[in-house]
């Protein structure tokens, strides 16, 4: 009885042991062929990882993960950037991405990111042959060709990171079928054509980054309805049309970049208090936007950095700007903004950078600006300020070190109080004014100065020797 039990136990142990060995030793022939072809496609591997891929125990190979019960390969993790406990190493692989990778039919994760020299194309059959794929990272390589239409079959896909390659063609509308997709990163490629409307079906999308391609046409109308979106970047394309945010459910969004396109129309958002409650970074510069900055702009209370520069915006700066108490950087230069700087500007106590140059802003400057205790850079050049003199209270701002007051109607001599500013002057542009007298020798004591522009004034002077001290 006892020996029978023992016998069963021994057999069981041996059986389990063999099962274990089987997992270790015998790789599925398909997986093995796929990996060997992948290795053979790569001619240089500075990480040395592939050189150690020998024998047939592919589950033991570096960068390979297998599922225990099936023994099938589920992950290929060979990112170019290798991090160990205390060091980072950027490796490189040169060669072609083998299409045999589709033989590894149980794959869930492919991470071949930032190998730089990896060329070739994405296998056209990927969508049919790798149905379990959750993460596909092929970014930072040298891949060409299109994203295959079959990509839309990868119903489990959560992350698609193909950025920083030379991929081309249009973005297949079948991507709209990937209902589990969280991150779609296609930036810095050569994608052209229109952005497919089907992207607005991706209700789980958190990050949508298509910047620096050659996309044309409109931004999909219903983009404002993606409830989970946090990061939206369409900048540096050739998009046109309006910013479709008149209806918005983008409650999670914190980053919205659409600069350097040909977008037109007015800024229609936010409609009401509570819209875009998380929006922190907004870049709309270098477009063709017209109309005024809406009064409701003051509802975007999470804004930190805003650029509306180089558009065709007109009208006054809304008083509600003062509600944006988290604002650190505001770029409004290169528009047709008029009226005076609103006194509410003084409430932006976090503000570090303010540029309103090249507009039609009139004087006088509100004393409220002297509340901006953190302001480091102020650019008011080329407006209709007609300041006559540089306000002394402005120069006394404790953090101000970069001052641009070109074309501001400043008369008289270069004022002495510029010698003793609370913060060391770094940049001073007083060009295109009516300054008279001479260039003061004390300029040579502004030891932190690296930009000084006094051109196009009426100064009559030698250039003081002390200037040579401004190393
Ligand atoms: C790395 O750190 C882990 C835990 O922090 C430790 O177990 C392991 O031995 C370390 N590896 C090396 C190579 O130092
Ligand atoms: C990328 O491919 C191009 C040719 O298609 C080649 O000229 C270039 O050197 C490759 N870049 C790298 C980093 O291998
Ligand atoms: C979005 O999904 C709906 C239903 O879920 C479908 O009817 C529609 O065709 C899809 N739109 C696009 C553009 O794929
Ligand atoms: C916005 O979200 C609300 C609540 O989640 C929903 O009822 C409404 O239909 C959405 N609006 C649009 C235009 O999608
Ligand atoms: C700005 O703040 C004031 C007072 O805090 C509030 O009454 C007003 O509705 C706000 N306006 C906007 C557009 O945020
Ligand atoms: C600018 O201001 C000066 C002095 O305040 C005044 O004499 C002059 O007319 C103003 N110029 C313009 C164009 O408003
Ligand atoms: C100096 O000012 C003039 C006139 O505003 C401008 O054209 C020039 O580019 C400026 N130079 C530098 C170095 O900023």
Coordinates of C-alpha atoms and ligand atoms in Angstrom, one line a residue:
X1 CA 0.0 0.0 0.0
X2 CA 2.7 2.4 1.2
X3 CA 5.0 1.4 -1.7
X4 CA 2.2 1.9 -4.1
X5 CA 1.7 5.4 -2.9
X6 CA 5.4 6.0 -3.1
X7 CA 5.5 4.6 -6.7
X8 CA 2.7 6.9 -7.8
X9 CA 4.5 9.8 -6.2
X10 CA 7.8 9.0 -7.9
X11 CA 6.1 8.6 -11.3
X12 CA 4.3 11.9 -10.7
X13 CA 7.5 13.6 -9.8
X14 CA 9.3 12.3 -12.9
X15 CA 6.4 13.1 -15.1
X16 CA 6.2 16.7 -13.8
X17 CA 10.0 17.0 -14.1
X18 CA 9.8 15.9 -17.7
X19 CA 7.0 18.3 -18.5
X20 CA 9.1 21.0 -17.0
X21 CA 12.1 20.0 -19.1
X22 CA 9.9 19.8 -22.2
X23 CA 8.9 23.4 -21.6
X24 CA 12.5 24.4 -21.2
X25 CA 13.9 22.4 -24.1
X26 CA 11.5 22.1 -26.9
X27 CA 10.4 25.3 -28.4
X28 CA 7.5 25.2 -30.8
X29 CA 9.0 24.7 -34.3
X30 CA 7.2 27.8 -35.5
X31 CA 8.4 29.9 -32.6
X32 CA 11.9 28.7 -33.1
X33 CA 11.9 29.4 -36.9
X34 CA 10.4 32.8 -36.4
X35 CA 13.1 33.8 -33.8
X36 CA 16.0 32.3 -35.9
X37 CA 14.8 34.2 -38.9
X38 CA 14.5 37.4 -36.8
X39 CA 18.1 36.9 -35.6
X40 CA 19.3 36.1 -39.1
X41 CA 17.7 39.3 -40.5
X42 CA 19.9 41.4 -38.1
X43 CA 23.5 41.7 -39.2
X44 CA 24.8 43.9 -36.3
X45 CA 23.7 43.7 -32.7
X46 CA 25.8 45.9 -30.5
X47 CA 24.0 44.6 -27.4
X48 CA 25.3 41.0 -27.9
X49 CA 21.9 39.6 -27.0
X50 CA 21.2 37.8 -30.2
X51 CA 24.6 36.1 -30.3
X52 CA 23.5 34.2 -27.2
X53 CA 20.4 32.8 -29.0
X54 CA 21.8 29.4 -29.7
X55 CA 20.3 25.9 -29.4
X56 CA 16.6 25.2 -29.4
X57 CA 15.6 26.3 -25.9
X58 CA 14.2 29.6 -27.1
X59 CA 12.2 30.2 -23.9
X60 CA 15.6 30.5 -22.2
X61 CA 16.9 33.2 -24.5
X62 CA 17.4 36.7 -23.4
X63 CA 14.4 38.9 -24.2
X64 CA 12.0 36.0 -24.7
X65 CA 9.1 35.2 -22.5
X66 CA 7.0 32.0 -22.8
X67 CA 3.7 31.0 -21.4
X68 CA 4.3 28.1 -18.9
X69 CA 1.5 25.7 -19.9
X70 CA 1.7 26.0 -23.7
X71 CA 5.5 26.7 -23.9
X72 CA 4.7 29.2 -26.6
X73 CA 6.5 32.5 -27.0
X74 CA 4.3 35.4 -25.8
X75 CA 6.8 38.2 -25.6
X76 CA 9.9 39.5 -27.5
X77 CA 11.5 42.2 -25.4
X78 CA 14.6 43.6 -27.1
X79 CA 14.4 47.4 -26.7
X80 CA 17.5 49.3 -27.8
X81 CA 17.8 51.0 -24.5
X82 CA 18.9 48.5 -21.9
X83 CA 18.6 49.4 -18.3
X84 CA 20.2 47.4 -15.5
X85 CA 20.1 48.3 -11.9
X86 CA 22.7 51.0 -12.1
X87 CA 23.3 51.8 -15.7
X88 CA 21.7 52.6 -19.1
X89 CA 23.0 51.4 -22.4
X90 CA 21.8 52.4 -25.8
X91 CA 22.4 49.5 -28.1
X92 CA 21.7 49.3 -31.8
X93 CA 20.6 46.6 -34.3
X94 CA 21.2 46.9 -38.0
X95 CA 19.3 44.8 -40.5
X96 CA 15.9 43.9 -41.7
X97 CA 12.8 43.1 -39.6
X98 CA 11.9 39.5 -40.6
X99 CA 8.3 38.9 -41.6
X100 CA 8.7 35.4 -40.0
X101 CA 7.9 37.2 -36.8
X102 CA 4.3 36.4 -37.6
X103 CA 5.1 32.7 -37.1
X104 CA 5.1 33.3 -33.4
X105 CA 1.3 33.1 -33.3
X106 CA 1.0 33.4 -29.5
X107 CA 2.8 36.7 -29.3
X108 CA 1.3 39.3 -27.0
X109 CA 4.1 41.8 -26.7
X110 CA 6.7 42.9 -29.3
X111 CA 9.2 45.4 -28.0
X112 CA 11.8 46.2 -30.7
X113 CA 11.9 50.0 -29.9
X114 CA 14.8 52.3 -30.5
X115 CA 17.1 49.8 -32.3
X116 CA 17.8 52.7 -34.8
X117 CA 19.2 50.5 -37.7
X118 CA 16.2 48.1 -37.9
X119 CA 14.8 48.6 -41.4
X120 CA 12.2 46.9 -43.5
X121 CA 8.4 46.9 -43.4
X122 CA 5.7 45.8 -41.0
X123 CA 4.5 42.4 -42.1
X124 CA 1.2 42.9 -44.1
X125 CA -0.3 39.8 -42.5
X126 CA 0.3 40.8 -38.9
X127 CA -3.4 41.3 -38.2
X128 CA -4.3 37.8 -39.3
X129 CA -1.4 35.9 -37.7
X130 CA -0.8 37.6 -34.3
X131 CA -4.3 37.9 -32.9
X132 CA -3.2 38.0 -29.3
X133 CA -1.0 41.1 -29.7
X134 CA -1.4 43.7 -26.9
X135 CA 1.6 45.8 -27.4
X136 CA 3.4 46.6 -30.6
X137 CA 6.5 48.8 -30.1
X138 CA 8.5 49.3 -33.3
X139 CA 9.4 53.0 -32.6
X140 CA 12.7 54.7 -33.2
X141 CA 13.7 52.4 -36.1
X142 CA 14.3 52.8 -39.8
X143 CA 11.0 51.2 -41.0
X144 CA 9.4 52.2 -44.2
X145 CA 6.2 51.3 -46.0
X146 CA 2.6 51.5 -44.8
X147 CA 0.8 50.4 -41.7
X148 CA -1.0 47.3 -43.0
X149 CA -4.7 47.4 -43.3
X150 CA -4.9 44.1 -41.3
X151 CA -3.8 46.0 -38.2
X152 CA -7.5 46.5 -37.5
X153 CA -7.9 42.8 -36.8
X154 CA -5.7 43.0 -33.7
X155 CA -8.7 43.3 -31.4
X156 CA -6.6 43.0 -28.2
X157 CA -4.1 45.7 -29.1
X158 CA -3.7 48.3 -26.3
X159 CA -0.5 50.1 -27.4
X160 CA 0.7 50.8 -30.9
X161 CA 3.9 52.8 -30.9
X162 CA 5.4 53.2 -34.4
X163 CA 6.7 56.7 -33.9
X164 CA 10.1 57.9 -35.3
X165 CA 10.3 55.8 -38.4
X166 CA 9.9 56.6 -42.1
X167 CA 6.5 54.9 -42.4
X168 CA 4.3 56.4 -45.1
X169 CA 0.9 56.0 -46.8
X170 CA -2.3 56.9 -45.1
X171 CA -3.3 55.9 -41.6
X172 CA -5.7 52.9 -42.2
X173 CA -9.2 53.6 -41.1
X174 CA -9.3 50.0 -39.8
X175 CA -7.4 51.3 -36.7
X176 CA -10.8 52.6 -35.6
X177 CA -11.7 48.9 -34.9
X178 CA -9.1 48.6 -32.1
X179 CA -11.5 49.2 -29.3
X180 CA -9.0 48.4 -26.6
X181 CA -6.3 50.9 -27.8
X182 CA -5.0 53.2 -25.1
X183 CA -2.0 54.7 -26.9
X184 CA -1.6 55.5 -30.6
X185 CA 1.8 57.0 -31.3
X186 CA 2.5 57.6 -34.9
X187 CA 4.5 60.8 -34.7
X188 CA 7.5 61.8 -36.7
X189 CA 6.9 59.6 -39.8
X190 CA 5.8 60.4 -43.3
X191 CA 2.1 59.6 -43.0
X192 CA 0.0 61.6 -45.5
X193 CA -3.7 61.8 -46.4
X194 CA -6.5 62.5 -44.0
X195 CA -6.9 61.5 -40.4
X196 CA -9.5 58.8 -40.4
X197 CA -12.8 59.7 -38.7
X198 CA -12.8 56.2 -37.3
X199 CA -10.3 57.2 -34.7
X200 CA -13.2 58.9 -32.8
X201 CA -14.5 55.3 -32.2
X202 CA -11.5 54.6 -30.0
X203 CA -13.2 55.4 -26.7
X204 CA -10.4 54.0 -24.6
X205 CA -7.7 56.2 -26.2
X206 CA -5.6 58.1 -23.7
X207 CA -2.8 59.3 -25.9
X208 CA -3.2 60.2 -29.5
X209 CA 0.0 61.6 -31.0
X210 CA 0.3 62.2 -34.8
X211 CA 2.6 65.1 -34.8
X212 CA 5.2 65.8 -37.5
X213 CA 3.7 64.0 -40.4
X214 CA 2.2 65.3 -43.6
X215 CA -1.4 64.8 -42.8
X216 CA -3.9 67.0 -44.6
X217 CA -7.6 67.7 -44.4
X218 CA -9.6 68.3 -41.2
X219 CA -9.3 67.1 -37.7
X220 CA -12.1 64.5 -37.2
X221 CA -15.3 66.3 -36.0
X222 CA -16.0 64.1 -33.1
X223 CA -12.5 64.1 -31.6
X224 CA -13.9 66.1 -28.7
X225 CA -15.9 63.2 -27.6
X226 CA -13.1 60.8 -26.6
X227 CA -13.7 60.5 -22.9
X228 CA -10.4 59.1 -21.8
X229 CA -8.1 61.3 -23.9
X230 CA -5.3 63.0 -21.9
X231 CA -2.8 63.9 -24.6
X232 CA -3.7 65.0 -28.1
X233 CA -0.9 66.1 -30.5
X234 CA -1.6 67.0 -34.1
X235 CA 1.1 69.6 -34.4
X236 CA 3.4 70.1 -37.4
X237 CA 1.2 68.7 -40.1
X238 CA -0.7 70.4 -42.9
X239 CA -4.2 70.2 -41.4
X240 CA -6.8 72.8 -42.2
X241 CA -10.3 73.6 -41.2
X242 CA -11.6 74.5 -37.8
X243 CA -10.7 73.2 -34.4
X244 CA -13.7 70.9 -33.8
X245 CA -14.2 71.5 -30.1
X246 CA -17.5 73.2 -30.0
X247 CA -18.9 70.1 -28.3
X248 CA -16.5 68.7 -25.8
X249 CA -16.3 65.8 -23.5
X250 CA -12.6 65.9 -23.1
X251 CA -12.7 65.8 -19.3
X252 CA -9.3 64.0 -19.0
X253 CA -7.3 66.0 -21.5
X254 CA -4.3 67.8 -20.2
X255 CA -2.2 68.3 -23.3
X256 CA -3.6 69.6 -26.6
X257 CA -1.1 70.5 -29.3
X258 CA -2.3 71.5 -32.8
X259 CA 0.3 74.1 -33.7
X260 CA 2.0 74.5 -37.0
X261 CA -0.8 73.6 -39.3
X262 CA -3.2 75.7 -41.3
X263 CA -6.1 75.5 -39.0
X264 CA -8.6 78.4 -39.3
X265 CA -11.8 79.5 -37.8
X266 CA -12.3 80.8 -34.2
X267 CA -11.4 79.3 -30.9
X268 CA -14.9 78.1 -29.8
X269 CA -14.0 76.4 -26.5
X270 CA -14.7 76.2 -23.7
X271 CA -18.4 76.5 -23.9
X272 CA -18.9 76.7 -20.2
X273 CA -17.4 76.4 -16.8
X274 CA -16.2 72.8 -16.3
X275 CA -15.3 72.1 -19.9
X276 CA -11.8 70.8 -20.4
X277 CA -11.2 70.8 -16.6
X278 CA -7.7 69.2 -16.9
X279 CA -6.3 71.1 -19.8
X280 CA -2.8 72.3 -18.8
X281 CA -0.8 72.6 -22.0
X282 CA -2.4 74.2 -25.1
X283 CA -0.5 74.9 -28.3
X284 CA -2.3 76.5 -31.2
X285 CA 0.5 78.7 -32.5
X286 CA 1.4 79.1 -36.2
X287 CA -2.1 78.5 -37.6
X288 CA -4.7 80.8 -39.2
X289 CA -7.0 81.2 -36.3
X290 CA -9.1 84.3 -36.3
X291 CA -11.8 86.0 -34.2
X292 CA -11.2 86.9 -30.6
X293 CA -9.9 85.0 -27.6
X294 CA -13.2 84.0 -26.1
X295 CA -14.3 85.4 -22.7
X296 CA -14.8 81.9 -21.6
X297 CA -11.1 81.2 -21.8
X298 CA -11.0 82.1 -18.1
X299 CA -12.8 78.8 -17.4
X300 CA -9.7 76.8 -18.4
X301 CA -8.4 77.0 -14.9
X302 CA -5.8 74.3 -15.2
X303 CA -3.9 76.0 -18.0
X304 CA -0.2 76.2 -17.3
X305 CA 1.4 76.9 -20.7
X306 CA -0.6 78.5 -23.6
X307 CA 0.6 79.5 -27.0
X308 CA -1.7 81.2 -29.4
X309 CA 1.2 83.0 -31.2
X310 CA 1.3 83.7 -34.9
X311 CA -2.4 83.5 -35.8
X312 CA -4.9 86.2 -36.8
X313 CA -6.6 86.7 -33.4
X314 CA -8.0 90.2 -32.8
X315 CA -9.9 92.1 -30.2
X316 CA -8.9 92.7 -26.6
X317 CA -7.3 90.3 -24.1
X318 CA -10.3 89.0 -22.1
X319 CA -10.4 90.2 -18.5
X320 CA -11.1 86.6 -17.5
X321 CA -7.4 85.8 -18.3
X322 CA -6.9 86.7 -14.7
X323 CA -8.7 83.6 -13.6
X324 CA -6.0 81.3 -15.0
X325 CA -4.0 81.2 -11.7
X326 CA -1.8 78.3 -12.7
X327 CA -0.5 80.0 -15.8
X328 CA 3.3 80.0 -16.1
X329 CA 3.8 80.8 -19.8
X330 CA 1.6 82.8 -22.1
X331 CA 2.6 83.4 -25.7
X332 CA 0.3 85.8 -27.7
X333 CA 2.8 87.3 -30.1
X334 CA 2.1 87.8 -33.8
X335 CA -1.6 88.5 -33.8
X336 CA -3.8 91.6 -34.2
X337 CA -4.7 91.9 -30.5
X338 CA -5.7 95.4 -29.5
X339 CA -6.9 97.3 -26.4
X340 CA -4.9 97.6 -23.2
X341 CA -3.4 94.9 -21.2
X342 CA -6.1 94.1 -18.6
X343 CA -5.4 94.8 -15.0
X344 CA -6.5 91.3 -14.2
X345 CA -3.0 90.2 -15.5
X346 CA -1.7 91.0 -12.1
X347 CA -3.5 88.0 -10.7
X348 CA -1.3 85.5 -12.6
X349 CA 1.1 85.1 -9.8
X350 CA 2.8 82.0 -11.3
X351 CA 3.6 83.7 -14.6
X352 CA 7.2 83.3 -15.7
X353 CA 7.0 84.2 -19.4
X354 CA 4.7 86.7 -21.1
X355 CA 5.1 87.6 -24.8
X356 CA 2.6 89.9 -26.5
X357 CA 4.9 91.3 -29.1
X358 CA 3.8 92.3 -32.6
X359 CA 0.2 93.1 -31.8
X360 CA -1.7 96.3 -31.6
X361 CA -1.8 96.7 -27.8
X362 CA -2.1 100.3 -26.6
X363 CA -0.7 102.0 -23.5
X364 CA -0.5 102.7 -20.7
X365 CA 0.7 99.6 -19.1
X366 CA -1.3 98.7 -16.0
X367 CA 0.6 99.0 -12.7
X368 CA -0.9 95.6 -11.9
X369 CA 2.0 94.1 -13.8
X370 CA 4.1 94.9 -10.8
X371 CA 2.4 92.0 -8.9
X372 CA 4.0 89.5 -11.2
X373 CA 6.7 88.6 -8.7
X374 CA 7.8 85.5 -10.7
X375 CA 7.9 87.0 -14.1
X376 CA 11.3 86.4 -15.7
X377 CA 10.7 87.3 -19.3
X378 CA 8.5 90.1 -20.7
X379 CA 8.2 90.8 -24.4
X380 CA 6.0 93.8 -25.3
X381 CA 7.9 94.8 -28.5
X382 CA 6.2 96.3 -31.5
X383 CA 2.8 97.2 -30.2
X384 CA 1.2 100.6 -30.0
X385 CA 2.3 101.2 -26.5
X386 CA 4.0 104.6 -27.0
X387 CA 5.6 104.3 -23.6
X388 CA 7.8 107.4 -23.8
X389 CA 9.8 106.1 -20.9
X390 CA 10.5 102.7 -19.4
X391 CA 8.3 102.4 -16.3
X392 CA 10.7 102.2 -13.3
X393 CA 8.2 99.9 -11.5
X394 CA 8.5 97.5 -14.3
X395 CA 12.3 97.3 -13.9
X396 CA 11.8 96.6 -10.2
X397 CA 10.1 93.3 -10.8
X398 CA 12.1 90.9 -8.6
X399 CA 12.6 88.1 -11.1
X400 CA 12.6 90.0 -14.4
X401 CA 15.9 89.4 -16.3
X402 CA 14.8 89.3 -20.0
X403 CA 13.2 92.5 -21.2
X404 CA 12.0 93.2 -24.8
X405 CA 10.6 96.7 -25.4
X406 CA 11.6 97.2 -29.0
X407 CA 9.4 99.6 -31.0
X408 CA 7.7 100.9 -27.9
X409 CA 8.1 104.7 -28.4
X410 CA 10.7 105.0 -25.7
X411 CA 12.5 108.5 -25.6
X412 CA 15.3 110.0 -23.7
X413 CA 18.6 108.4 -22.5
X414 CA 19.2 104.8 -21.7
X415 CA 17.9 105.0 -18.1
X416 CA 20.4 104.6 -15.3
X417 CA 18.1 102.5 -13.2
X418 CA 18.8 99.6 -15.6
X419 CA 22.1 99.3 -13.7
X420 CA 20.5 98.2 -10.5
X421 CA 17.8 95.8 -11.3
X422 CA 16.8 93.3 -8.6
X423 CA 17.5 90.4 -11.0
X424 CA 20.6 90.4 -13.1
X425 CA 19.7 91.4 -16.7
X426 CA 20.3 88.7 -19.3
X427 CA 18.5 90.0 -22.3
X428 CA 17.7 93.6 -23.1
X429 CA 16.1 94.7 -26.4
X430 CA 15.4 98.5 -26.7
X431 CA 15.8 98.6 -30.5
X432 CA 13.6 100.7 -32.7
X433 CA 12.9 103.4 -30.1
X434 CA 13.9 107.1 -29.9
X435 CA 16.8 106.8 -27.4
X436 CA 19.2 109.7 -27.5
X437 CA 22.5 110.5 -25.8
X438 CA 25.3 107.9 -25.6
X439 CA 25.7 104.3 -24.8
X440 CA 26.4 104.3 -21.1
X441 CA 29.7 102.7 -19.9
X442 CA 28.0 101.1 -17.0
X443 CA 26.4 98.6 -19.4
X444 CA 29.8 96.8 -19.0
X445 CA 28.9 95.9 -15.4
X446 CA 25.8 93.9 -16.4
X447 CA 27.8 90.7 -16.1
X448 CA 25.0 88.3 -16.9
X449 CA 24.0 90.1 -20.1
X450 CA 24.1 88.0 -23.2
X451 CA 21.8 89.9 -25.5
X452 CA 21.8 93.7 -25.9
X453 CA 20.0 95.3 -28.8
X454 CA 20.1 99.1 -29.1
X455 CA 19.9 99.2 -32.9
X456 CA 17.8 101.8 -34.7
X457 CA 17.8 104.5 -32.1
X458 CA 19.3 108.0 -32.2
X459 CA 22.3 107.3 -30.0
X460 CA 25.4 109.3 -30.8
X461 CA 28.4 107.6 -29.1
X462 CA 31.5 105.7 -29.1
X463 CA 31.1 102.1 -28.1
X464 CA 32.4 102.1 -24.5
X465 CA 35.4 99.8 -23.8
X466 CA 33.6 98.4 -20.8
X467 CA 31.4 96.4 -23.3
X468 CA 34.3 94.0 -23.7
X469 CA 33.8 92.9 -20.1
X470 CA 30.5 91.3 -21.1
X471 CA 32.0 87.9 -21.7
Ligands
LIG1 C1 19.1 44.4 -9.2 O1 18.3 44.8 -8.1 C2 17.5 43.7 -7.6 C3 16.6 44.2 -6.5 O2 16.6 45.6 -6.4 C4 18.4 42.6 -7.1 O3 17.7 41.5 -6.6 C5 19.4 42.1 -8.2 O4 20.3 41.2 -7.7 C6 20.1 43.3 -8.8 N1 20.9 42.8 -9.9 C7 22.1 43.2 -10.2 C8 22.7 42.6 -11.4 O5 22.7 43.9 -9.4
LIG2 C1 18.1 54.0 -42.6 O1 17.9 53.6 -44.0 C2 18.5 54.5 -44.9 C3 18.2 53.9 -46.3 O2 16.8 53.5 -46.4 C4 20.0 54.5 -44.7 O3 20.6 55.4 -45.6 C5 20.3 55.0 -43.3 O4 21.7 54.9 -43.0 C6 19.5 54.1 -42.3 N1 19.7 54.6 -41.0 C7 20.3 53.9 -40.0 C8 20.4 54.5 -38.7 O5 20.6 52.7 -40.1
LIG3 C1 -17.8 53.7 -35.3 O1 -18.5 52.7 -34.6 C2 -19.8 52.6 -35.0 C3 -20.5 51.6 -34.1 O2 -19.7 51.2 -33.0 C4 -20.0 52.2 -36.4 O3 -21.3 52.2 -36.8 C5 -19.2 53.2 -37.2 O4 -19.2 52.8 -38.6 C6 -17.8 53.4 -36.8 N1 -17.3 54.6 -37.4 C7 -16.2 54.5 -38.1 C8 -15.9 55.8 -38.8 O5 -15.5 53.5 -38.2
LIG4 C1 -20.7 63.8 -23.2 O1 -20.8 62.9 -22.1 C2 -22.0 62.8 -21.5 C3 -21.9 62.1 -20.2 O2 -20.8 61.2 -20.3 C4 -22.9 62.1 -22.5 O3 -24.2 62.0 -22.0 C5 -23.0 62.9 -23.8 O4 -23.7 62.2 -24.8 C6 -21.6 63.2 -24.3 N1 -21.7 64.1 -25.4 C7 -21.3 63.9 -26.6 C8 -21.5 64.9 -27.6 O5 -20.7 62.8 -26.8
LIG5 C1 -13.6 84.4 -13.3 O1 -13.6 84.5 -11.9 C2 -14.7 85.3 -11.5 C3 -14.5 85.5 -10.0 O2 -13.7 84.6 -9.4 C4 -16.0 84.6 -11.8 O3 -17.1 85.4 -11.4 C5 -16.0 84.5 -13.3 O4 -17.2 83.7 -13.7 C6 -14.8 83.8 -13.9 N1 -14.9 83.9 -15.3 C7 -14.4 83.0 -16.1 C8 -14.7 83.2 -17.6 O5 -13.8 82.1 -15.7
LIG6 C1 3.2 109.3 -27.8 O1 3.4 109.9 -26.6 C2 3.9 111.2 -26.6 C3 4.2 111.7 -25.3 O2 3.3 111.2 -24.4 C4 3.0 112.1 -27.4 O3 3.5 113.4 -27.6 C5 2.8 111.5 -28.8 O4 1.8 112.2 -29.5 C6 2.3 110.0 -28.7 N1 2.3 109.5 -30.1 C7 1.3 108.8 -30.6 C8 1.5 108.3 -31.9 O5 0.3 108.5 -29.9
LIG7 C1 18.0 93.9 -33.0 O1 16.8 94.7 -33.3 C2 16.5 94.8 -34.7 C3 15.3 95.7 -34.7 O2 14.3 95.3 -33.8 C4 16.2 93.5 -35.3 O3 15.9 93.6 -36.6 C5 17.4 92.6 -35.1 O4 17.2 91.3 -35.5 C6 17.8 92.5 -33.6 N1 19.1 91.8 -33.5 C7 19.2 90.8 -32.6 C8 20.6 90.2 -32.5 O5 18.3 90.5 -31.8

